[in-house]
Amino acid sequence: MFVRLNGFNMHYEDHGTGIPLLFLHGFLLSGAMWEPQVAALSDIARVLTPDLRGHGASDAPPGAYSMDLLAEDCHSLLNALGIQPPVVLCGLSMGGYTSFAYYRRYPHEVAAMILTATRASDDSPEAKAKRDEAIRIAEQVGPSAVVDIWLSKMMSPKTYANNPALVERWREIMERTPVTGIVGALMGMRDRPDSRPLLNQIKVPTLIIHGADDQLIPIQEAEAMHIGIVGSQMEVLPDAGHMPNLEQAELFNRLVRDFLRALKK
């Protein structure tokens, strides 16, 4: 399904009934990464899986995609669908950065947060330089070269060895990301604000999920969020890297289901 908002066409899927559960994917990915969650959780939640601008089947307008801009796109989507807050946000990596931006803008419209394979800290100077280099590669060589850099570290070593079909499926999906989408997202992530000062202001139930084998974001970042968000719950998934919802889908789904059930008590 598509909806026109904020000057571009956003693709999204909408399944189930119950509390709105908005899944926000990571860089180079799409809402399709949440297929196991749609199948497992749409009986207890209204599961929404948009393709963020520049990704999946959504348009890729030129310019920087700030995390505030991505958050505003998501807010506009909910308004367009007539969905009443509060909503549960589940963001992975860049989707987590977007979740922080959403909470800063609309704290009273968030019922709970699920922060997956993400971090609150901003980019270091070294990380910013790597973003700039990736932008140069995308513009001069194309999407495949950027995908080669990211995909080599996206999953657990065990996933690469035992589930090559999953790796290749996502290589194909990631390589469809247009250059304007890659550049816009890289610029937005590079320039995103430090969300660590926000952590002690988060007053909603929060579940932090991290892969034990995440090669892109150290587990210490998840631990720092856990310490900073009072009352948060942290779960580390074994044999999972930066895509724990796919690499350990059954365990991930069970944790989210239990978390959602607890919200109703």
PDB file of C-alpha atoms in Angstrom:
ATOM      1  CA  MET A   1       0.000   0.000   0.000  1.00  0.00           C
ATOM      2  CA  PHE A   2       1.090   3.569  -0.665  1.00  0.00           C
ATOM      3  CA  VAL A   3       0.265   6.935   0.836  1.00  0.00           C
ATOM      4  CA  ARG A   4       1.353  10.376  -0.308  1.00  0.00           C
ATOM      5  CA  LEU A   5       2.836  12.440   2.511  1.00  0.00           C
ATOM      6  CA  ASN A   6       5.475  15.121   3.027  1.00  0.00           C
ATOM      7  CA  GLY A   7       6.171  15.312  -0.691  1.00  0.00           C
ATOM      8  CA  PHE A   8       6.837  11.637  -1.420  1.00  0.00           C
ATOM      9  CA  ASN A   9       5.050   8.308  -1.744  1.00  0.00           C
ATOM     10  CA  MET A  10       5.583   6.024   1.247  1.00  0.00           C
ATOM     11  CA  HIS A  11       5.022   2.292   0.963  1.00  0.00           C
ATOM     12  CA  TYR A  12       3.722   0.484   4.042  1.00  0.00           C
ATOM     13  CA  GLU A  13       2.015  -2.696   5.187  1.00  0.00           C
ATOM     14  CA  ASP A  14      -0.758  -2.720   7.784  1.00  0.00           C
ATOM     15  CA  HIS A  15      -1.843  -5.966   9.458  1.00  0.00           C
ATOM     16  CA  GLY A  16      -3.789  -7.027  12.517  1.00  0.00           C
ATOM     17  CA  THR A  17      -5.693  -5.237  15.243  1.00  0.00           C
ATOM     18  CA  GLY A  18      -4.896  -4.021  18.712  1.00  0.00           C
ATOM     19  CA  ILE A  19      -2.311  -1.584  20.021  1.00  0.00           C
ATOM     20  CA  PRO A  20      -0.457   0.091  17.118  1.00  0.00           C
ATOM     21  CA  LEU A  21       3.045  -1.387  16.789  1.00  0.00           C
ATOM     22  CA  LEU A  22       5.237   0.608  14.419  1.00  0.00           C
ATOM     23  CA  PHE A  23       8.319  -1.252  13.171  1.00  0.00           C
ATOM     24  CA  LEU A  24      11.141   0.930  11.834  1.00  0.00           C
ATOM     25  CA  HIS A  25      13.839  -0.768   9.777  1.00  0.00           C
ATOM     26  CA  GLY A  26      17.534  -0.009   9.473  1.00  0.00           C
ATOM     27  CA  PHE A  27      19.770   1.486   6.794  1.00  0.00           C
ATOM     28  CA  LEU A  28      19.646  -0.252   3.385  1.00  0.00           C
ATOM     29  CA  LEU A  29      16.752  -2.399   4.607  1.00  0.00           C
ATOM     30  CA  SER A  30      12.970  -2.146   4.261  1.00  0.00           C
ATOM     31  CA  GLY A  31       9.744  -2.978   6.033  1.00  0.00           C
ATOM     32  CA  ALA A  32      10.028  -6.466   4.561  1.00  0.00           C
ATOM     33  CA  MET A  33      12.601  -7.286   7.226  1.00  0.00           C
ATOM     34  CA  TRP A  34       9.744  -7.503   9.729  1.00  0.00           C
ATOM     35  CA  GLU A  35       7.859 -10.292   7.921  1.00  0.00           C
ATOM     36  CA  PRO A  36       8.426 -12.814  10.759  1.00  0.00           C
ATOM     37  CA  GLN A  37       7.045 -10.287  13.228  1.00  0.00           C
ATOM     38  CA  VAL A  38       3.993  -9.520  11.095  1.00  0.00           C
ATOM     39  CA  ALA A  39       3.195 -13.225  10.933  1.00  0.00           C
ATOM     40  CA  ALA A  40       3.695 -13.801  14.645  1.00  0.00           C
ATOM     41  CA  LEU A  41       2.305 -10.638  16.251  1.00  0.00           C
ATOM     42  CA  SER A  42      -0.597  -9.361  14.168  1.00  0.00           C
ATOM     43  CA  ASP A  43      -2.993 -11.332  16.367  1.00  0.00           C
ATOM     44  CA  ILE A  44      -2.236  -9.067  19.344  1.00  0.00           C
ATOM     45  CA  ALA A  45      -1.226  -5.772  17.709  1.00  0.00           C
ATOM     46  CA  ARG A  46      -1.866  -3.625  14.674  1.00  0.00           C
ATOM     47  CA  VAL A  47       1.497  -4.141  13.007  1.00  0.00           C
ATOM     48  CA  LEU A  48       2.685  -1.340  10.735  1.00  0.00           C
ATOM     49  CA  THR A  49       5.814  -1.789   8.628  1.00  0.00           C
ATOM     50  CA  PRO A  50       6.627   1.256   6.498  1.00  0.00           C
ATOM     51  CA  ASP A  51       9.520   1.595   4.081  1.00  0.00           C
ATOM     52  CA  LEU A  52      11.291   4.739   5.278  1.00  0.00           C
ATOM     53  CA  ARG A  53      11.966   7.337   2.602  1.00  0.00           C
ATOM     54  CA  GLY A  54      14.719   6.250   0.228  1.00  0.00           C
ATOM     55  CA  HIS A  55      14.258   2.560   1.051  1.00  0.00           C
ATOM     56  CA  GLY A  56      12.194  -0.353  -0.190  1.00  0.00           C
ATOM     57  CA  ALA A  57       9.331   0.679  -2.466  1.00  0.00           C
ATOM     58  CA  SER A  58       9.094   4.222  -1.078  1.00  0.00           C
ATOM     59  CA  ASP A  59      10.290   7.203  -3.104  1.00  0.00           C
ATOM     60  CA  ALA A  60      13.842   8.451  -2.629  1.00  0.00           C
ATOM     61  CA  PRO A  61      13.778  12.264  -2.724  1.00  0.00           C
ATOM     62  CA  PRO A  62      17.164  14.015  -2.876  1.00  0.00           C
ATOM     63  CA  GLY A  63      18.637  15.637   0.207  1.00  0.00           C
ATOM     64  CA  ALA A  64      19.581  14.634   3.728  1.00  0.00           C
ATOM     65  CA  TYR A  65      17.191  12.401   5.671  1.00  0.00           C
ATOM     66  CA  SER A  66      17.511  13.689   9.216  1.00  0.00           C
ATOM     67  CA  MET A  67      16.182  11.456  11.948  1.00  0.00           C
ATOM     68  CA  ASP A  68      13.639  14.189  12.734  1.00  0.00           C
ATOM     69  CA  LEU A  69      12.475  14.064   9.111  1.00  0.00           C
ATOM     70  CA  LEU A  70      12.081  10.279   9.227  1.00  0.00           C
ATOM     71  CA  ALA A  71      10.202  10.569  12.524  1.00  0.00           C
ATOM     72  CA  GLU A  72       7.889  13.194  11.039  1.00  0.00           C
ATOM     73  CA  ASP A  73       7.224  10.903   8.063  1.00  0.00           C
ATOM     74  CA  CYS A  74       6.148   8.176  10.478  1.00  0.00           C
ATOM     75  CA  HIS A  75       3.956  10.562  12.439  1.00  0.00           C
ATOM     76  CA  SER A  76       2.331  11.713   9.211  1.00  0.00           C
ATOM     77  CA  LEU A  77       1.716   8.084   8.234  1.00  0.00           C
ATOM     78  CA  LEU A  78      -0.108   7.397  11.489  1.00  0.00           C
ATOM     79  CA  ASN A  79      -2.195  10.538  11.023  1.00  0.00           C
ATOM     80  CA  ALA A  80      -3.007   9.586   7.434  1.00  0.00           C
ATOM     81  CA  LEU A  81      -4.221   6.182   8.618  1.00  0.00           C
ATOM     82  CA  GLY A  82      -6.291   7.703  11.413  1.00  0.00           C
ATOM     83  CA  ILE A  83      -4.361   5.829  14.081  1.00  0.00           C
ATOM     84  CA  GLN A  84      -4.846   7.239  17.544  1.00  0.00           C
ATOM     85  CA  PRO A  85      -1.856   7.337  19.896  1.00  0.00           C
ATOM     86  CA  PRO A  86      -0.211   6.039  21.900  1.00  0.00           C
ATOM     87  CA  VAL A  87       1.829   3.645  19.776  1.00  0.00           C
ATOM     88  CA  VAL A  88       4.618   1.179  20.466  1.00  0.00           C
ATOM     89  CA  LEU A  89       7.817   1.971  18.555  1.00  0.00           C
ATOM     90  CA  CYS A  90      10.198  -0.823  17.554  1.00  0.00           C
ATOM     91  CA  GLY A  91      13.266   0.526  15.792  1.00  0.00           C
ATOM     92  CA  LEU A  92      16.325  -1.340  14.581  1.00  0.00           C
ATOM     93  CA  SER A  93      19.615   0.518  14.064  1.00  0.00           C
ATOM     94  CA  MET A  94      18.653   3.618  12.028  1.00  0.00           C
ATOM     95  CA  GLY A  95      15.073   2.835  13.029  1.00  0.00           C
ATOM     96  CA  GLY A  96      16.219   3.156  16.632  1.00  0.00           C
ATOM     97  CA  TYR A  97      17.690   6.588  15.918  1.00  0.00           C
ATOM     98  CA  THR A  98      14.348   7.494  14.369  1.00  0.00           C
ATOM     99  CA  SER A  99      12.542   6.194  17.465  1.00  0.00           C
ATOM    100  CA  PHE A 100      14.579   8.524  19.675  1.00  0.00           C
ATOM    101  CA  ALA A 101      13.699  11.441  17.385  1.00  0.00           C
ATOM    102  CA  TYR A 102      10.017  10.458  17.508  1.00  0.00           C
ATOM    103  CA  TYR A 103      10.067  10.331  21.300  1.00  0.00           C
ATOM    104  CA  ARG A 104      11.733  13.751  21.491  1.00  0.00           C
ATOM    105  CA  ARG A 105       8.993  15.217  19.296  1.00  0.00           C
ATOM    106  CA  TYR A 106       5.965  13.284  20.558  1.00  0.00           C
ATOM    107  CA  PRO A 107       6.690  11.786  23.994  1.00  0.00           C
ATOM    108  CA  HIS A 108       3.016  11.658  24.994  1.00  0.00           C
ATOM    109  CA  GLU A 109       2.144   9.669  21.873  1.00  0.00           C
ATOM    110  CA  VAL A 110       4.485   6.773  22.682  1.00  0.00           C
ATOM    111  CA  ALA A 111       3.202   3.879  24.807  1.00  0.00           C
ATOM    112  CA  ALA A 112       6.449   1.904  24.840  1.00  0.00           C
ATOM    113  CA  MET A 113       9.723   1.433  22.984  1.00  0.00           C
ATOM    114  CA  ILE A 114      11.617  -1.583  21.677  1.00  0.00           C
ATOM    115  CA  LEU A 115      15.180  -0.562  20.836  1.00  0.00           C
ATOM    116  CA  THR A 116      16.861  -3.209  18.700  1.00  0.00           C
ATOM    117  CA  ALA A 117      20.501  -3.336  17.568  1.00  0.00           C
ATOM    118  CA  THR A 118      20.852   0.410  18.022  1.00  0.00           C
ATOM    119  CA  ARG A 119      22.594   3.024  20.126  1.00  0.00           C
ATOM    120  CA  ALA A 120      21.861   6.362  21.743  1.00  0.00           C
ATOM    121  CA  SER A 121      25.257   7.952  21.118  1.00  0.00           C
ATOM    122  CA  ASP A 122      25.974  10.094  18.086  1.00  0.00           C
ATOM    123  CA  ASP A 123      28.682   9.414  15.513  1.00  0.00           C
ATOM    124  CA  SER A 124      32.295   9.848  16.530  1.00  0.00           C
ATOM    125  CA  PRO A 125      34.573  11.828  14.174  1.00  0.00           C
ATOM    126  CA  GLU A 126      35.864   8.504  12.837  1.00  0.00           C
ATOM    127  CA  ALA A 127      32.339   7.245  12.213  1.00  0.00           C
ATOM    128  CA  LYS A 128      31.415  10.484  10.442  1.00  0.00           C
ATOM    129  CA  ALA A 129      34.439  10.067   8.179  1.00  0.00           C
ATOM    130  CA  LYS A 130      33.279   6.536   7.324  1.00  0.00           C
ATOM    131  CA  ARG A 131      29.814   7.860   6.453  1.00  0.00           C
ATOM    132  CA  ASP A 132      31.420  10.411   4.131  1.00  0.00           C
ATOM    133  CA  GLU A 133      33.505   7.709   2.488  1.00  0.00           C
ATOM    134  CA  ALA A 134      30.405   5.559   1.996  1.00  0.00           C
ATOM    135  CA  ILE A 135      28.651   8.530   0.385  1.00  0.00           C
ATOM    136  CA  ARG A 136      31.565   8.925  -2.010  1.00  0.00           C
ATOM    137  CA  ILE A 137      31.484   5.220  -2.862  1.00  0.00           C
ATOM    138  CA  ALA A 138      27.729   5.267  -3.434  1.00  0.00           C
ATOM    139  CA  GLU A 139      27.953   8.252  -5.754  1.00  0.00           C
ATOM    140  CA  GLN A 140      30.996   7.050  -7.680  1.00  0.00           C
ATOM    141  CA  VAL A 141      30.582   3.269  -7.734  1.00  0.00           C
ATOM    142  CA  GLY A 142      26.953   2.542  -6.885  1.00  0.00           C
ATOM    143  CA  PRO A 143      24.788   0.731  -4.321  1.00  0.00           C
ATOM    144  CA  SER A 144      26.456  -2.689  -4.645  1.00  0.00           C
ATOM    145  CA  ALA A 145      29.768  -1.376  -3.339  1.00  0.00           C
ATOM    146  CA  VAL A 146      28.096   0.101  -0.247  1.00  0.00           C
ATOM    147  CA  VAL A 147      26.142  -3.109   0.325  1.00  0.00           C
ATOM    148  CA  ASP A 148      29.386  -5.086   0.212  1.00  0.00           C
ATOM    149  CA  ILE A 149      30.711  -2.988   3.093  1.00  0.00           C
ATOM    150  CA  TRP A 150      27.601  -3.257   5.270  1.00  0.00           C
ATOM    151  CA  LEU A 151      26.440  -6.787   4.546  1.00  0.00           C
ATOM    152  CA  SER A 152      29.771  -8.314   5.523  1.00  0.00           C
ATOM    153  CA  LYS A 153      29.072  -7.238   9.117  1.00  0.00           C
ATOM    154  CA  MET A 154      25.259  -7.306   9.285  1.00  0.00           C
ATOM    155  CA  MET A 155      24.815 -10.797  10.689  1.00  0.00           C
ATOM    156  CA  SER A 156      26.349 -13.306  13.048  1.00  0.00           C
ATOM    157  CA  PRO A 157      29.190 -15.440  11.653  1.00  0.00           C
ATOM    158  CA  LYS A 158      26.936 -18.428  12.293  1.00  0.00           C
ATOM    159  CA  THR A 159      24.228 -16.923  10.092  1.00  0.00           C
ATOM    160  CA  TYR A 160      26.657 -16.502   7.204  1.00  0.00           C
ATOM    161  CA  ALA A 161      27.722 -20.125   7.617  1.00  0.00           C
ATOM    162  CA  ASN A 162      24.334 -21.736   8.255  1.00  0.00           C
ATOM    163  CA  ASN A 163      21.806 -19.570   6.420  1.00  0.00           C
ATOM    164  CA  PRO A 164      23.347 -18.291   3.162  1.00  0.00           C
ATOM    165  CA  ALA A 165      19.877 -17.996   1.605  1.00  0.00           C
ATOM    166  CA  LEU A 166      18.936 -15.308   4.137  1.00  0.00           C
ATOM    167  CA  VAL A 167      22.151 -13.417   3.416  1.00  0.00           C
ATOM    168  CA  GLU A 168      21.643 -13.498  -0.337  1.00  0.00           C
ATOM    169  CA  ARG A 169      17.985 -12.494  -0.084  1.00  0.00           C
ATOM    170  CA  TRP A 170      18.965  -9.376   1.792  1.00  0.00           C
ATOM    171  CA  ARG A 171      21.846  -8.643  -0.523  1.00  0.00           C
ATOM    172  CA  GLU A 172      19.350  -8.457  -3.382  1.00  0.00           C
ATOM    173  CA  ILE A 173      16.981  -6.228  -1.404  1.00  0.00           C
ATOM    174  CA  MET A 174      19.744  -3.922  -0.183  1.00  0.00           C
ATOM    175  CA  GLU A 175      21.201  -3.488  -3.666  1.00  0.00           C
ATOM    176  CA  ARG A 176      17.865  -2.070  -4.863  1.00  0.00           C
ATOM    177  CA  THR A 177      18.280   0.961  -2.604  1.00  0.00           C
ATOM    178  CA  PRO A 178      18.794   3.974  -4.900  1.00  0.00           C
ATOM    179  CA  VAL A 179      21.836   6.175  -4.534  1.00  0.00           C
ATOM    180  CA  THR A 180      19.727   9.142  -3.408  1.00  0.00           C
ATOM    181  CA  GLY A 181      18.287   6.977  -0.625  1.00  0.00           C
ATOM    182  CA  ILE A 182      21.711   5.739   0.462  1.00  0.00           C
ATOM    183  CA  VAL A 183      23.203   9.221   0.488  1.00  0.00           C
ATOM    184  CA  GLY A 184      20.207  10.805   2.215  1.00  0.00           C
ATOM    185  CA  ALA A 185      20.236   8.229   5.011  1.00  0.00           C
ATOM    186  CA  LEU A 186      24.009   8.358   5.471  1.00  0.00           C
ATOM    187  CA  MET A 187      23.895  12.130   5.794  1.00  0.00           C
ATOM    188  CA  GLY A 188      21.058  11.916   8.298  1.00  0.00           C
ATOM    189  CA  MET A 189      22.799   9.320  10.447  1.00  0.00           C
ATOM    190  CA  ARG A 190      26.096  11.197  10.287  1.00  0.00           C
ATOM    191  CA  ASP A 191      24.515  14.395  11.558  1.00  0.00           C
ATOM    192  CA  ARG A 192      22.064  12.933  14.063  1.00  0.00           C
ATOM    193  CA  PRO A 193      22.100  14.367  17.593  1.00  0.00           C
ATOM    194  CA  ASP A 194      23.394  12.587  20.653  1.00  0.00           C
ATOM    195  CA  SER A 195      20.391  10.882  22.266  1.00  0.00           C
ATOM    196  CA  ARG A 196      22.145   9.967  25.516  1.00  0.00           C
ATOM    197  CA  PRO A 197      20.748  13.053  27.312  1.00  0.00           C
ATOM    198  CA  LEU A 198      17.265  11.797  26.374  1.00  0.00           C
ATOM    199  CA  LEU A 199      17.626   8.421  28.067  1.00  0.00           C
ATOM    200  CA  ASN A 200      16.729   9.493  31.594  1.00  0.00           C
ATOM    201  CA  GLN A 201      13.688  11.328  30.192  1.00  0.00           C
ATOM    202  CA  ILE A 202      12.178   8.173  28.691  1.00  0.00           C
ATOM    203  CA  LYS A 203       9.347   7.278  31.049  1.00  0.00           C
ATOM    204  CA  VAL A 204       7.636   4.515  29.070  1.00  0.00           C
ATOM    205  CA  PRO A 205       8.302   0.763  29.267  1.00  0.00           C
ATOM    206  CA  THR A 206      11.366  -0.001  27.170  1.00  0.00           C
ATOM    207  CA  LEU A 207      12.731  -3.296  25.882  1.00  0.00           C
ATOM    208  CA  ILE A 208      16.301  -3.355  24.565  1.00  0.00           C
ATOM    209  CA  ILE A 209      17.225  -6.278  22.302  1.00  0.00           C
ATOM    210  CA  HIS A 210      20.740  -6.838  21.031  1.00  0.00           C
ATOM    211  CA  GLY A 211      22.497  -9.614  19.168  1.00  0.00           C
ATOM    212  CA  ALA A 212      25.390 -11.206  21.027  1.00  0.00           C
ATOM    213  CA  ASP A 213      27.372 -11.229  17.764  1.00  0.00           C
ATOM    214  CA  ASP A 214      26.532  -7.710  16.548  1.00  0.00           C
ATOM    215  CA  GLN A 215      29.577  -6.540  14.589  1.00  0.00           C
ATOM    216  CA  LEU A 216      28.261  -3.053  13.819  1.00  0.00           C
ATOM    217  CA  ILE A 217      27.109  -1.794  17.216  1.00  0.00           C
ATOM    218  CA  PRO A 218      28.971  -3.051  20.312  1.00  0.00           C
ATOM    219  CA  ILE A 219      26.874  -4.588  23.057  1.00  0.00           C
ATOM    220  CA  GLN A 220      28.236  -1.911  25.394  1.00  0.00           C
ATOM    221  CA  GLU A 221      25.981   0.559  23.603  1.00  0.00           C
ATOM    222  CA  ALA A 222      22.933  -1.514  24.537  1.00  0.00           C
ATOM    223  CA  GLU A 223      24.159  -1.760  28.112  1.00  0.00           C
ATOM    224  CA  ALA A 224      24.540   2.025  28.269  1.00  0.00           C
ATOM    225  CA  MET A 225      20.940   2.476  27.109  1.00  0.00           C
ATOM    226  CA  HIS A 226      19.790  -0.065  29.685  1.00  0.00           C
ATOM    227  CA  ILE A 227      21.534   1.878  32.448  1.00  0.00           C
ATOM    228  CA  GLY A 228      20.261   5.211  31.178  1.00  0.00           C
ATOM    229  CA  ILE A 229      16.590   4.247  30.794  1.00  0.00           C
ATOM    230  CA  VAL A 230      15.268   3.583  34.274  1.00  0.00           C
ATOM    231  CA  GLY A 231      13.305   0.346  34.517  1.00  0.00           C
ATOM    232  CA  SER A 232      14.237  -0.842  31.040  1.00  0.00           C
ATOM    233  CA  GLN A 233      14.559  -4.523  30.178  1.00  0.00           C
ATOM    234  CA  MET A 234      17.564  -5.801  28.210  1.00  0.00           C
ATOM    235  CA  GLU A 235      17.788  -9.096  26.344  1.00  0.00           C
ATOM    236  CA  VAL A 236      20.823 -10.420  24.460  1.00  0.00           C
ATOM    237  CA  LEU A 237      20.056 -12.935  21.714  1.00  0.00           C
ATOM    238  CA  PRO A 238      22.644 -15.647  21.111  1.00  0.00           C
ATOM    239  CA  ASP A 239      23.919 -16.417  17.595  1.00  0.00           C
ATOM    240  CA  ALA A 240      22.473 -13.143  16.303  1.00  0.00           C
ATOM    241  CA  GLY A 241      24.176 -10.136  14.790  1.00  0.00           C
ATOM    242  CA  HIS A 242      22.721  -6.823  13.637  1.00  0.00           C
ATOM    243  CA  MET A 243      19.442  -8.390  12.447  1.00  0.00           C
ATOM    244  CA  PRO A 244      18.287 -10.349  15.516  1.00  0.00           C
ATOM    245  CA  ASN A 245      14.629 -10.253  14.469  1.00  0.00           C
ATOM    246  CA  LEU A 246      15.553 -12.391  11.441  1.00  0.00           C
ATOM    247  CA  GLU A 247      18.444 -14.406  12.822  1.00  0.00           C
ATOM    248  CA  GLN A 248      16.574 -15.398  15.990  1.00  0.00           C
ATOM    249  CA  ALA A 249      13.008 -14.698  14.900  1.00  0.00           C
ATOM    250  CA  GLU A 250      11.254 -17.114  17.249  1.00  0.00           C
ATOM    251  CA  LEU A 251      13.051 -15.823  20.340  1.00  0.00           C
ATOM    252  CA  PHE A 252      12.641 -12.204  19.232  1.00  0.00           C
ATOM    253  CA  ASN A 253       8.919 -12.681  18.679  1.00  0.00           C
ATOM    254  CA  ARG A 254       8.452 -14.328  22.066  1.00  0.00           C
ATOM    255  CA  LEU A 255      10.189 -11.430  23.816  1.00  0.00           C
ATOM    256  CA  VAL A 256       8.079  -8.838  22.000  1.00  0.00           C
ATOM    257  CA  ARG A 257       4.861 -10.760  22.622  1.00  0.00           C
ATOM    258  CA  ASP A 258       5.596 -10.994  26.345  1.00  0.00           C
ATOM    259  CA  PHE A 259       6.469  -7.297  26.413  1.00  0.00           C
ATOM    260  CA  LEU A 260       3.207  -6.337  24.710  1.00  0.00           C
ATOM    261  CA  ARG A 261       1.178  -8.551  27.049  1.00  0.00           C
ATOM    262  CA  ALA A 262       2.788  -6.862  30.050  1.00  0.00           C
ATOM    263  CA  LEU A 263       1.670  -3.467  28.744  1.00  0.00           C
ATOM    264  CA  LYS A 264      -1.952  -4.553  29.083  1.00  0.00           C
ATOM    265  CA  LYS A 265      -1.655  -5.432  32.768  1.00  0.00           C
TER     266      LYS A 265
END
